[in-house]
Amino acid sequence: MNEATTQYWAQFLQQHPHAELYEAFSFAHTKELADELGSYVVNGKKTATCSAKVLYDKLGDPLPQVGMYSIVLNGDEQPIAIIETTEVTIVPMNEVSEAFAVAEGEGTYDDWWRGHVAYFSETLPQHGEAFSDDMLLVCERFQRVK
């Protein structure tokens, strides 16, 4: 974490001394998209996200847990919000509900599907994995708390 993120978290801990930090991250790998999706979190339009479970397994990363906190970063890697995980489910991609897809804040279910097929089709091969429409996703709902 950079200094700004460390200070942002320290300020949050003053009000929430028992909070556990899961991670600090942006929702995209490009500055523009990270700024856009981060703004959706700030304005309440984005209350969910998902990731490929195979990457958690392959990289040895722990799954998000209900009650954990994450710092959302913008495209300049500056903190813009803190979110609390409120629900975690593991679901095949082709069984993700329309309500969940819309909660990701990026448009309709069809928009969500197209965007995620494109993203996973590009990202997974970089890790030696292949996209399939029934691959497991870690679906996380959250609320903005700062």
CSV table of C-alpha atoms in Angstrom, one decimal:
chain,number,residue,atom,x,y,z
A,1,MET,CA,0.0,0.0,0.0
A,2,ASN,CA,1.2,3.5,-0.7
A,3,GLU,CA,1.3,6.2,2.0
A,4,ALA,CA,-2.1,7.7,1.0
A,5,THR,CA,-3.8,4.3,1.3
A,6,THR,CA,-2.1,3.5,4.6
A,7,GLN,CA,-3.3,6.9,6.0
A,8,TYR,CA,-6.8,6.3,4.6
A,9,TRP,CA,-7.0,3.0,6.4
A,10,ALA,CA,-5.5,4.4,9.6
A,11,GLN,CA,-8.3,7.0,9.7
A,12,PHE,CA,-10.9,4.4,9.1
A,13,LEU,CA,-9.5,2.3,12.0
A,14,GLN,CA,-9.9,5.1,14.4
A,15,GLN,CA,-13.7,4.7,14.0
A,16,HIS,CA,-13.6,0.9,13.4
A,17,PRO,CA,-10.7,-0.5,15.4
A,18,HIS,CA,-11.6,-4.2,14.8
A,19,ALA,CA,-11.9,-3.9,11.0
A,20,GLU,CA,-9.9,-6.5,9.0
A,21,LEU,CA,-8.4,-5.3,5.8
A,22,TYR,CA,-8.7,-7.8,3.0
A,23,GLU,CA,-7.0,-5.9,0.2
A,24,ALA,CA,-6.6,-2.5,-1.5
A,25,PHE,CA,-7.4,-2.7,-5.2
A,26,SER,CA,-8.9,-1.0,-8.3
A,27,PHE,CA,-11.6,-2.6,-10.3
A,28,ALA,CA,-9.7,-2.5,-13.6
A,29,HIS,CA,-6.2,-2.6,-15.1
A,30,THR,CA,-6.5,0.6,-17.0
A,31,LYS,CA,-6.6,4.1,-15.4
A,32,GLU,CA,-9.8,5.1,-17.3
A,33,LEU,CA,-11.8,2.0,-16.4
A,34,ALA,CA,-10.5,2.0,-12.8
A,35,ASP,CA,-11.7,5.6,-12.4
A,36,GLU,CA,-15.0,4.9,-14.0
A,37,LEU,CA,-15.8,1.7,-11.9
A,38,GLY,CA,-14.4,3.4,-8.8
A,39,SER,CA,-16.8,6.3,-9.3
A,40,TYR,CA,-19.7,3.7,-9.5
A,41,VAL,CA,-18.7,2.5,-6.1
A,42,VAL,CA,-18.6,6.0,-4.7
A,43,ASN,CA,-22.0,6.9,-6.1
A,44,GLY,CA,-23.6,3.6,-5.1
A,45,LYS,CA,-24.2,2.3,-8.6
A,46,LYS,CA,-21.7,-0.6,-8.1
A,47,THR,CA,-22.4,-3.0,-5.2
A,48,ALA,CA,-21.0,-6.2,-6.5
A,49,THR,CA,-18.0,-7.8,-8.2
A,50,CYS,CA,-16.8,-11.2,-9.3
A,51,SER,CA,-13.6,-13.0,-10.1
A,52,ALA,CA,-12.6,-16.3,-11.6
A,53,LYS,CA,-12.3,-18.9,-8.8
A,54,VAL,CA,-9.5,-20.7,-10.7
A,55,LEU,CA,-7.3,-17.7,-10.2
A,56,TYR,CA,-7.7,-17.7,-6.4
A,57,ASP,CA,-6.8,-21.4,-6.5
A,58,LYS,CA,-3.9,-21.0,-8.8
A,59,LEU,CA,-2.4,-17.9,-7.1
A,60,GLY,CA,-3.1,-19.2,-3.6
A,61,ASP,CA,-5.1,-16.1,-2.7
A,62,PRO,CA,-7.7,-16.3,0.1
A,63,LEU,CA,-11.3,-15.9,-0.9
A,64,PRO,CA,-13.1,-12.7,0.4
A,65,GLN,CA,-15.1,-13.2,3.6
A,66,VAL,CA,-18.2,-11.6,4.8
A,67,GLY,CA,-17.3,-8.7,7.2
A,68,MET,CA,-13.9,-8.0,5.6
A,69,TYR,CA,-13.0,-4.5,4.3
A,70,SER,CA,-11.3,-3.5,1.2
A,71,ILE,CA,-10.0,-0.2,0.0
A,72,VAL,CA,-11.0,0.8,-3.5
A,73,LEU,CA,-8.4,2.7,-5.5
A,74,ASN,CA,-8.8,4.9,-8.5
A,75,GLY,CA,-6.7,4.8,-11.6
A,76,ASP,CA,-3.9,6.7,-9.9
A,77,GLU,CA,-3.9,4.2,-7.1
A,78,GLN,CA,-5.3,6.6,-4.6
A,79,PRO,CA,-8.0,5.5,-2.1
A,80,ILE,CA,-11.5,6.6,-2.9
A,81,ALA,CA,-13.7,4.3,-0.8
A,82,ILE,CA,-13.8,1.5,1.7
A,83,ILE,CA,-16.2,-1.3,1.1
A,84,GLU,CA,-17.4,-4.1,3.4
A,85,THR,CA,-18.1,-7.6,2.0
A,86,THR,CA,-21.7,-8.6,2.8
A,87,GLU,CA,-22.1,-11.8,0.8
A,88,VAL,CA,-19.8,-14.2,-1.0
A,89,THR,CA,-21.1,-17.0,-3.3
A,90,ILE,CA,-19.4,-19.3,-5.8
A,91,VAL,CA,-21.5,-19.7,-8.9
A,92,PRO,CA,-21.0,-21.0,-12.4
A,93,MET,CA,-20.8,-18.0,-14.7
A,94,ASN,CA,-23.8,-19.1,-16.8
A,95,GLU,CA,-25.9,-19.2,-13.6
A,96,VAL,CA,-25.1,-15.6,-12.3
A,97,SER,CA,-28.4,-13.9,-11.8
A,98,GLU,CA,-29.5,-10.8,-13.7
A,99,ALA,CA,-29.8,-9.0,-10.3
A,100,PHE,CA,-26.2,-9.7,-9.5
A,101,ALA,CA,-24.9,-8.7,-13.0
A,102,VAL,CA,-26.8,-5.4,-12.8
A,103,ALA,CA,-25.4,-4.8,-9.2
A,104,GLU,CA,-22.0,-4.8,-10.8
A,105,GLY,CA,-23.0,-1.4,-12.2
A,106,GLU,CA,-21.9,-1.8,-15.8
A,107,GLY,CA,-25.3,-1.9,-17.6
A,108,THR,CA,-27.6,-4.7,-18.5
A,109,TYR,CA,-27.1,-8.5,-18.0
A,110,ASP,CA,-26.1,-8.7,-21.7
A,111,ASP,CA,-23.5,-5.9,-21.2
A,112,TRP,CA,-22.2,-7.8,-18.1
A,113,TRP,CA,-22.0,-11.1,-20.0
A,114,ARG,CA,-20.2,-9.6,-23.0
A,115,GLY,CA,-17.8,-7.6,-20.9
A,116,HIS,CA,-16.9,-10.6,-18.7
A,117,VAL,CA,-16.5,-13.0,-21.6
A,118,ALA,CA,-14.1,-10.6,-23.1
A,119,TYR,CA,-12.2,-9.9,-19.8
A,120,PHE,CA,-11.9,-13.6,-18.8
A,121,SER,CA,-11.0,-14.7,-22.4
A,122,GLU,CA,-8.1,-12.3,-22.3
A,123,THR,CA,-7.0,-12.7,-18.7
A,124,LEU,CA,-7.2,-16.4,-18.0
A,125,PRO,CA,-4.8,-17.5,-20.8
A,126,GLN,CA,-2.2,-15.2,-19.2
A,127,HIS,CA,-2.4,-17.6,-16.2
A,128,GLY,CA,-2.5,-20.8,-18.3
A,129,GLU,CA,-6.3,-21.2,-17.9
A,130,ALA,CA,-9.1,-21.2,-20.5
A,131,PHE,CA,-12.4,-19.4,-20.4
A,132,SER,CA,-15.6,-21.5,-20.3
A,133,ASP,CA,-19.1,-20.2,-19.7
A,134,ASP,CA,-19.6,-22.6,-16.8
A,135,MET,CA,-16.4,-21.7,-15.0
A,136,LEU,CA,-16.8,-20.9,-11.3
A,137,LEU,CA,-17.0,-17.2,-10.3
A,138,VAL,CA,-16.5,-15.8,-6.8
A,139,CYS,CA,-19.4,-13.4,-6.6
A,140,GLU,CA,-19.1,-10.8,-3.9
A,141,ARG,CA,-21.6,-8.2,-2.8
A,142,PHE,CA,-20.5,-5.2,-0.8
A,143,GLN,CA,-21.6,-2.0,0.8
A,144,ARG,CA,-19.6,1.3,0.8
A,145,VAL,CA,-18.8,2.3,4.4
A,146,LYS,CA,-16.5,5.2,3.6
